[in-house]
Structure formats: C-alpha cells, structure tokens
CSV table of C-alpha atoms in Angstrom, one decimal:
chain,number,residue,atom,x,y,z
A,111,MET,CA,5.8,-71.0,36.0
A,112,ARG,CA,3.5,-68.1,36.6
A,113,GLU,CA,-0.1,-68.5,35.8
A,114,LYS,CA,-1.3,-66.6,32.8
A,115,PRO,CA,-3.7,-63.9,33.7
A,116,LYS,CA,-7.3,-64.9,33.0
A,117,VAL,CA,-9.1,-63.0,30.3
A,118,GLU,CA,-12.8,-62.5,30.5
A,119,ARG,CA,-14.1,-63.9,27.1
A,120,ASN,CA,-17.8,-63.0,27.7
A,121,MET,CA,-19.0,-59.6,26.5
A,122,SER,CA,-20.9,-57.8,29.1
A,123,LYS,CA,-24.6,-57.4,28.3
A,124,LYS,CA,-25.7,-54.1,27.0
A,125,SER,CA,-27.8,-52.3,29.4
A,126,LYS,CA,-31.4,-51.9,28.3
A,127,PRO,CA,-32.7,-48.4,27.5
A,128,SER,CA,-34.2,-46.9,30.6
A,129,LYS,CA,-37.9,-46.3,30.8
A,130,GLN,CA,-37.2,-42.6,31.1
A,131,LYS,CA,-35.3,-42.6,27.8
A,132,LYS,CA,-38.1,-44.5,26.1
A,133,ARG,CA,-40.6,-42.0,27.4
A,134,ALA,CA,-38.5,-39.1,26.1
A,135,THR,CA,-38.3,-40.7,22.6
A,136,THR,CA,-42.0,-41.4,22.6
A,137,SER,CA,-42.7,-37.8,23.7
A,138,LEU,CA,-40.5,-36.4,20.9
A,139,SER,CA,-42.2,-38.6,18.3
A,140,SER,CA,-45.6,-37.4,19.6
A,141,GLN,CA,-44.6,-33.8,19.3
A,142,VAL,CA,-43.5,-34.4,15.7
A,143,ASP,CA,-46.8,-36.0,14.9
A,144,LYS,CA,-48.7,-33.1,16.3
A,145,TYR,CA,-46.6,-30.7,14.2
A,146,LEU,CA,-47.4,-32.8,11.1
A,147,ASP,CA,-51.1,-32.6,12.0
A,148,LEU,CA,-50.8,-28.8,12.3
A,149,VAL,CA,-49.3,-28.6,8.9
A,150,GLY,CA,-52.0,-30.8,7.4
A,151,HIS,CA,-54.6,-28.5,9.0
A,152,GLN,CA,-52.9,-25.4,7.6
A,153,ILE,CA,-52.9,-26.9,4.1
A,154,PHE,CA,-56.6,-27.8,4.4
A,155,GLN,CA,-57.3,-24.2,5.5
A,156,GLY,CA,-55.3,-22.8,2.6
A,157,ASP,CA,-52.5,-21.4,4.8
A,158,TYR,CA,-49.8,-22.7,2.4
A,159,ALA,CA,-47.2,-20.2,3.4
A,160,GLY,CA,-47.6,-21.1,7.1
A,161,ALA,CA,-47.4,-24.8,6.2
A,162,VAL,CA,-44.1,-24.2,4.3
A,163,ILE,CA,-42.6,-22.4,7.3
A,164,ASN,CA,-43.6,-25.2,9.7
A,165,CYS,CA,-42.4,-28.0,7.3
A,166,GLU,CA,-39.0,-26.3,7.0
A,167,ARG,CA,-38.8,-25.9,10.8
A,168,LEU,CA,-39.6,-29.6,11.2
A,169,LEU,CA,-37.1,-30.7,8.6
A,170,ASN,CA,-34.4,-28.7,10.2
A,171,TYR,CA,-35.2,-30.5,13.5
A,172,LEU,CA,-35.6,-34.0,12.3
A,173,PRO,CA,-32.6,-36.3,11.8
A,174,LYS,CA,-31.9,-37.4,8.2
A,175,SER,CA,-33.0,-40.9,9.0
A,176,ALA,CA,-36.2,-40.0,10.8
A,177,PRO,CA,-39.2,-41.8,9.2
A,178,GLN,CA,-41.3,-38.6,9.6
A,179,ARG,CA,-39.1,-36.8,7.1
A,180,VAL,CA,-41.1,-38.4,4.3
A,181,ASP,CA,-44.4,-37.0,5.6
A,182,ALA,CA,-42.9,-33.6,6.2
A,183,LEU,CA,-41.3,-33.5,2.7
A,184,ALA,CA,-44.6,-34.6,1.1
A,185,GLN,CA,-46.5,-31.9,2.9
A,186,LEU,CA,-43.9,-29.4,1.9
A,187,GLY,CA,-44.2,-30.4,-1.7
A,188,THR,CA,-48.0,-30.0,-1.6
A,189,ALA,CA,-47.8,-26.5,0.0
A,190,GLN,CA,-45.1,-25.3,-2.4
A,191,GLY,CA,-47.1,-26.6,-5.3
A,192,MET,CA,-50.2,-24.7,-4.2
A,193,LEU,CA,-48.1,-21.6,-3.9
A,194,GLN,CA,-47.0,-22.3,-7.5
A,195,ASN,CA,-43.4,-22.6,-6.3
A,196,PHE,CA,-43.0,-25.6,-8.6
A,197,LEU,CA,-39.2,-25.9,-8.5
A,198,GLN,CA,-39.3,-26.2,-4.7
A,199,SER,CA,-42.2,-28.6,-4.9
A,200,TYR,CA,-40.3,-30.8,-7.3
A,201,ALA,CA,-37.2,-30.8,-5.0
A,202,ALA,CA,-39.3,-31.7,-2.0
A,203,TYR,CA,-41.0,-34.7,-3.7
A,204,THR,CA,-37.6,-35.8,-5.1
A,205,GLU,CA,-36.0,-35.9,-1.7
A,206,ALA,CA,-39.1,-37.7,-0.3
A,207,LEU,CA,-38.8,-40.3,-3.0
A,208,SER,CA,-35.1,-40.9,-2.1
A,209,LEU,CA,-36.3,-42.0,1.3
A,210,ASP,CA,-39.4,-43.8,0.2
A,211,PRO,CA,-39.0,-45.0,-3.4
A,212,ASN,CA,-42.0,-47.3,-3.4
A,213,ASN,CA,-44.6,-44.7,-2.5
A,214,ALA,CA,-47.1,-44.5,-5.4
A,215,GLU,CA,-48.6,-41.2,-4.1
A,216,LEU,CA,-45.2,-39.5,-4.0
A,217,TRP,CA,-44.5,-40.6,-7.6
A,218,PHE,CA,-48.0,-39.3,-8.6
A,219,ASN,CA,-47.4,-35.9,-7.0
A,220,ARG,CA,-43.9,-35.5,-8.4
A,221,GLY,CA,-45.4,-36.3,-11.8
A,222,MET,CA,-47.5,-33.1,-11.4
A,223,ALA,CA,-44.5,-31.1,-10.2
A,224,SER,CA,-42.5,-32.4,-13.1
A,225,ARG,CA,-45.1,-31.2,-15.6
A,226,PHE,CA,-45.1,-27.7,-14.0
A,227,THR,CA,-41.3,-27.5,-14.2
A,228,SER,CA,-41.5,-28.4,-18.0
A,229,ARG,CA,-40.1,-31.9,-17.3
A,230,PHE,CA,-42.6,-33.6,-19.6
A,231,GLY,CA,-40.6,-36.7,-20.1
A,232,ARG,CA,-39.9,-37.1,-16.4
A,233,SER,CA,-43.6,-36.5,-15.7
A,234,LEU,CA,-44.6,-39.4,-17.9
A,235,ARG,CA,-42.1,-41.7,-16.2
A,236,ASP,CA,-43.3,-40.6,-12.8
A,237,TYR,CA,-46.9,-41.4,-13.6
A,238,GLU,CA,-45.9,-44.8,-15.1
A,239,ARG,CA,-44.0,-45.6,-11.9
A,240,ALA,CA,-46.9,-44.5,-9.8
A,241,LYS,CA,-49.2,-46.9,-11.7
A,242,GLU,CA,-46.8,-49.8,-11.2
A,243,LEU,CA,-46.8,-49.2,-7.4
A,244,ASN,CA,-50.4,-48.1,-6.8
A,245,ILE,CA,-52.7,-50.4,-4.8
A,246,ARG,CA,-55.3,-47.7,-3.9
A,247,PRO,CA,-58.5,-47.9,-6.1
A,248,GLU,CA,-59.3,-44.3,-5.4
A,249,LEU,CA,-56.0,-43.2,-7.0
A,250,ALA,CA,-56.2,-45.5,-10.0
A,251,GLU,CA,-58.8,-43.6,-12.0
A,252,LYS,CA,-57.0,-40.3,-11.4
A,253,LEU,CA,-53.7,-41.9,-12.4
A,254,GLU,CA,-55.2,-43.1,-15.7
A,255,GLU,CA,-56.4,-39.5,-16.5
A,256,GLU,CA,-53.0,-38.0,-15.8
A,257,LEU,CA,-51.1,-40.8,-17.6
A,258,LYS,CA,-53.2,-40.2,-20.7
A,259,PHE,CA,-52.4,-36.5,-20.6
A,260,ALA,CA,-48.7,-37.1,-19.9
A,261,ARG,CA,-48.4,-39.4,-22.8
A,262,GLU,CA,-50.0,-36.9,-25.2
A,263,LEU,CA,-47.8,-34.1,-23.9
A,264,ALA,CA,-44.6,-36.1,-24.1
A,265,GLY,CA,-45.6,-37.4,-27.5
A,266,LYS,CA,-46.0,-33.9,-28.9
A,267,THR,CA,-42.7,-32.8,-27.3
A,268,LEU,CA,-40.9,-35.8,-28.8
A,269,LYS,CA,-42.4,-35.1,-32.2
A,270,LEU,CA,-40.8,-31.6,-32.3
A,271,ARG,CA,-37.4,-33.3,-31.9
A,272,GLY,CA,-37.7,-35.9,-34.7
A,273,PRO,CA,-38.5,-39.6,-35.0
A,274,ASP,CA,-35.3,-40.9,-33.5
A,275,PHE,CA,-35.4,-38.8,-30.3
A,276,THR,CA,-36.0,-41.1,-27.3
A,277,LEU,CA,-37.8,-40.5,-24.0
A,278,ASP,CA,-34.5,-40.9,-22.1
A,279,GLN,CA,-33.0,-38.1,-24.3
A,280,LEU,CA,-36.0,-35.9,-23.6
A,281,ILE,CA,-35.6,-36.4,-19.9
A,282,GLU,CA,-31.9,-35.5,-20.1
A,283,GLN,CA,-32.5,-32.5,-22.3
A,284,GLU,CA,-35.2,-31.1,-20.1
A,285,SER,CA,-33.1,-31.7,-17.0
A,286,LEU,CA,-30.2,-29.7,-18.6
A,287,PHE,CA,-32.6,-26.8,-19.2
A,288,GLN,CA,-33.7,-26.8,-15.6
A,289,ASP,CA,-30.1,-27.0,-14.4
A,290,GLY,CA,-29.4,-23.9,-16.6
A,291,LEU,CA,-32.2,-22.0,-14.9
A,292,GLN,CA,-31.0,-22.8,-11.4
A,293,LEU,CA,-27.4,-21.8,-12.4
A,294,MET,CA,-28.8,-18.5,-13.6
A,295,GLU,CA,-30.6,-18.0,-10.3
A,296,ALA,CA,-27.2,-18.6,-8.6
A,297,GLY,CA,-25.5,-16.1,-10.8
A,298,GLU,CA,-23.2,-18.8,-12.3
A,299,TRP,CA,-23.5,-17.5,-15.9
A,300,GLU,CA,-20.7,-19.5,-17.6
A,301,GLU,CA,-22.0,-22.8,-16.2
A,302,ALA,CA,-25.6,-21.8,-17.2
A,303,GLU,CA,-24.3,-21.0,-20.7
A,304,GLN,CA,-22.8,-24.5,-21.0
A,305,ALA,CA,-26.1,-26.2,-19.7
A,306,PHE,CA,-28.1,-24.3,-22.4
A,307,ARG,CA,-25.6,-25.0,-25.1
A,308,THR,CA,-25.7,-28.7,-24.3
A,309,SER,CA,-29.5,-28.7,-24.2
A,310,ILE,CA,-29.6,-27.0,-27.6
A,311,ALA,CA,-27.1,-29.4,-29.1
A,312,MET,CA,-29.3,-32.3,-28.2
A,313,GLY,CA,-32.2,-30.8,-30.2
A,314,ASP,CA,-32.7,-27.3,-31.5
A,315,CYS,CA,-36.5,-26.7,-31.7
A,316,LEU,CA,-37.5,-24.4,-28.9
A,317,PRO,CA,-36.8,-20.7,-28.3
A,318,GLN,CA,-36.4,-20.9,-24.5
A,319,PRO,CA,-32.9,-22.3,-24.4
A,320,TRP,CA,-31.7,-19.7,-26.8
A,321,GLY,CA,-33.4,-16.9,-24.9
A,322,ASN,CA,-31.8,-17.9,-21.6
A,323,LEU,CA,-28.5,-18.5,-23.3
A,324,GLY,CA,-28.8,-14.9,-24.6
A,325,ILE,CA,-29.3,-13.7,-21.0
A,326,SER,CA,-26.3,-15.8,-19.8
A,327,LEU,CA,-24.1,-14.3,-22.4
A,328,MET,CA,-25.4,-10.8,-21.8
A,329,MET,CA,-24.5,-11.1,-18.1
A,330,GLN,CA,-20.9,-12.0,-19.2
A,331,GLU,CA,-20.9,-8.8,-21.3
A,332,ARG,CA,-20.6,-10.9,-24.5
A,333,TYR,CA,-23.2,-8.7,-26.2
A,334,ASP,CA,-22.7,-9.8,-29.8
A,335,GLU,CA,-23.1,-13.5,-28.9
A,336,ALA,CA,-26.1,-12.6,-26.8
A,337,GLU,CA,-27.7,-10.7,-29.7
A,338,ALA,CA,-27.2,-13.7,-32.0
A,339,ALA,CA,-28.8,-16.1,-29.4
A,340,LEU,CA,-31.8,-13.8,-28.9
A,341,LYS,CA,-32.3,-13.4,-32.6
A,342,ARG,CA,-32.1,-17.2,-33.0
A,343,ALA,CA,-34.9,-17.6,-30.4
A,344,LEU,CA,-37.1,-15.2,-32.4
A,345,VAL,CA,-36.4,-17.2,-35.6
A,346,ILE,CA,-37.9,-20.2,-33.9
A,347,ASP,CA,-40.8,-18.2,-32.3
A,348,PRO,CA,-41.3,-14.6,-33.4
A,349,ARG,CA,-43.7,-14.0,-30.5
A,350,TYR,CA,-41.3,-15.1,-27.8
A,351,LYS,CA,-41.7,-12.2,-25.3
A,352,LEU,CA,-38.5,-12.8,-23.3
A,353,ALA,CA,-36.2,-12.6,-26.3
A,354,LYS,CA,-38.1,-9.6,-27.8
A,355,GLU,CA,-37.8,-7.6,-24.6
A,356,ASN,CA,-34.1,-8.4,-24.0
A,357,LEU,CA,-33.2,-7.7,-27.6
A,358,ALA,CA,-34.9,-4.4,-27.3
A,359,ALA,CA,-33.0,-3.6,-24.1
A,360,LEU,CA,-29.7,-4.7,-25.5
A,361,PRO,CA,-28.5,-1.4,-27.0
A,362,GLN,CA,-29.0,0.4,-23.7
A,363,ILE,CA,-27.2,-2.4,-21.8
A,364,ARG,CA,-24.3,-2.1,-24.2
A,365,ARG,CA,-24.0,1.6,-23.2
A,366,THR,CA,-24.8,1.4,-19.5
A,367,GLY,CA,-23.7,-2.1,-18.5
A,368,ILE,CA,-25.5,-5.2,-17.3
A,369,PRO,CA,-28.4,-4.9,-14.9
A,370,PRO,CA,-27.8,-5.9,-11.3
A,371,MET,CA,-30.6,-8.5,-11.3
A,372,VAL,CA,-32.4,-10.7,-13.9
A,373,ASP,CA,-36.0,-11.9,-13.4
A,374,ILE,CA,-36.2,-15.6,-14.2
A,375,LYS,CA,-39.8,-16.6,-14.9
A,376,GLU,CA,-41.2,-20.0,-14.4
A,377,PRO,CA,-43.4,-20.9,-17.4
A,378,PHE,CA,-46.4,-22.1,-15.3
A,379,LYS,CA,-46.2,-19.4,-12.6
A,380,ASP,CA,-49.6,-17.7,-12.1
A,381,SER,CA,-51.3,-20.4,-14.2
A,382,LYS,CA,-54.7,-21.7,-13.1
A,383,LEU,CA,-54.2,-25.1,-11.6
C-alpha cells in the first residue's frame, strides 16, 4: 500500500511586524497628535473656523476605528458650538459618544448642544448621564448648575403639554421637530410635513411646528393648507414672526410661485452664549 502523504498540522507562526512598520505607525500617530494640538491651539486663540476645517480634514483621514476620532469629534463639537452652528455641534458630540459612551465630559457638552437645538428633554438626560459618570471634582459644580437649569427648562416645557406628558415623549417630540428642520434643509418637503404633523399630534402647544408645516406645504404649492397652518401658529402665538411674514407673503407666492430658497433659522443663532 502506498503511504499516505503527510500533512503538516502545525500552523506556521505569524511573522512579527517589522520595526520599520512599527516606526511608520508611531510616526502617523504622532502626526495626528500634532494636528490635534494645532486644533486645540486654534480654539484657544478663537480661530474656530480654522479649527473646524482642520478637524474635518483629520476626520476624513482617520479610520473609523481610530481612537483619536473621539478627540477630533469633541474638538469639532466645541468649535462648531462657538460658531453657533449648534446642529453640527450636536452631531459631532453624538458621533463622539457612539465611540466613547462613558465619557462624562462628552455628555456634558452634548447637554449644552442639545439645549441650543431646542432638545430640552435630551439636554436634561445628557446632564444626568454626565453626573452618573463624572469623577472630576472640577466638573461636578458646573454640572450641578447646568442640571438645575435643565430640570427647570424641561419642567416648564413638560407643563405646556399637560400632566401626563412624559420626559421620553418630550425627547421624541423634540427629535421629530429637529428631523423636520433637517428635511426642510434637504428640500424633502413631504417628509418634513409628516415629521411636523407627527410632532403636533403628540402635543399641540407651540407655534413653531405649525409655522414650519406651513412652509413645507407652501413649497408643495398646497397654499390653502399652508395658510391654515400659518394661521394656527398665530392663534398659539400672535407675535410669532416667521408665521406673520410668511402669511403676509403668501398672496404674492400664490401669483408668482414658490421662492427658490427658504431661510431656516435656528432659534438660538446669534444669541449671547
């Protein structure tokens, strides 16, 4: 009988990374750290626009799993916040938290970004989570101040919606409103309409969802419905400027057609921080 061919059962050992490869990795990491130091210096000097540019360059370069992404996103959130680009600041902190969910400082900073994007329920939750995770004495006092204010703000907001409205419902409703604004910016008017209608159905107490619903309907050339929505906004708040201006412009828009662009204002833009 023929002998069976012998099969090598032992796996060959993996070759160790060469010293040259290690040096290259270390060099790249060092370059990233220098870039982060530059961004930190730009923020300290008040060059927030420059910091945003460098953060975005760095994030485009870094792999999704790179640990430095958290620092880059945190710096981006800070710079965008100082430029009062609160939606972008919120998005940066949210992505950073997806990578480092136990970072108290990130929760604290997103709590501020949540407030300035009218997510008052989310802001309270963020500060509560920051307090649970915080081990830094220097942050503790500031946290208590922000928590107190966030509780008062969320409490007043909940009171408008009635005694049975929960914090979870508030977070969902505020998120729907922000989704609607982003859909408006993308020109997705039907989807924006649905987001605002769902938000209103959860609790009809503010003029802003009606005002933005009116714009969404106007951009679909559904002028009668737009007029009704804008008038409803003014029933809730007769001083609501956005609804007054759009209602005044509606007769001309009916004659000449919809405008090519709509200016969507963030409520805290140009506020004093």
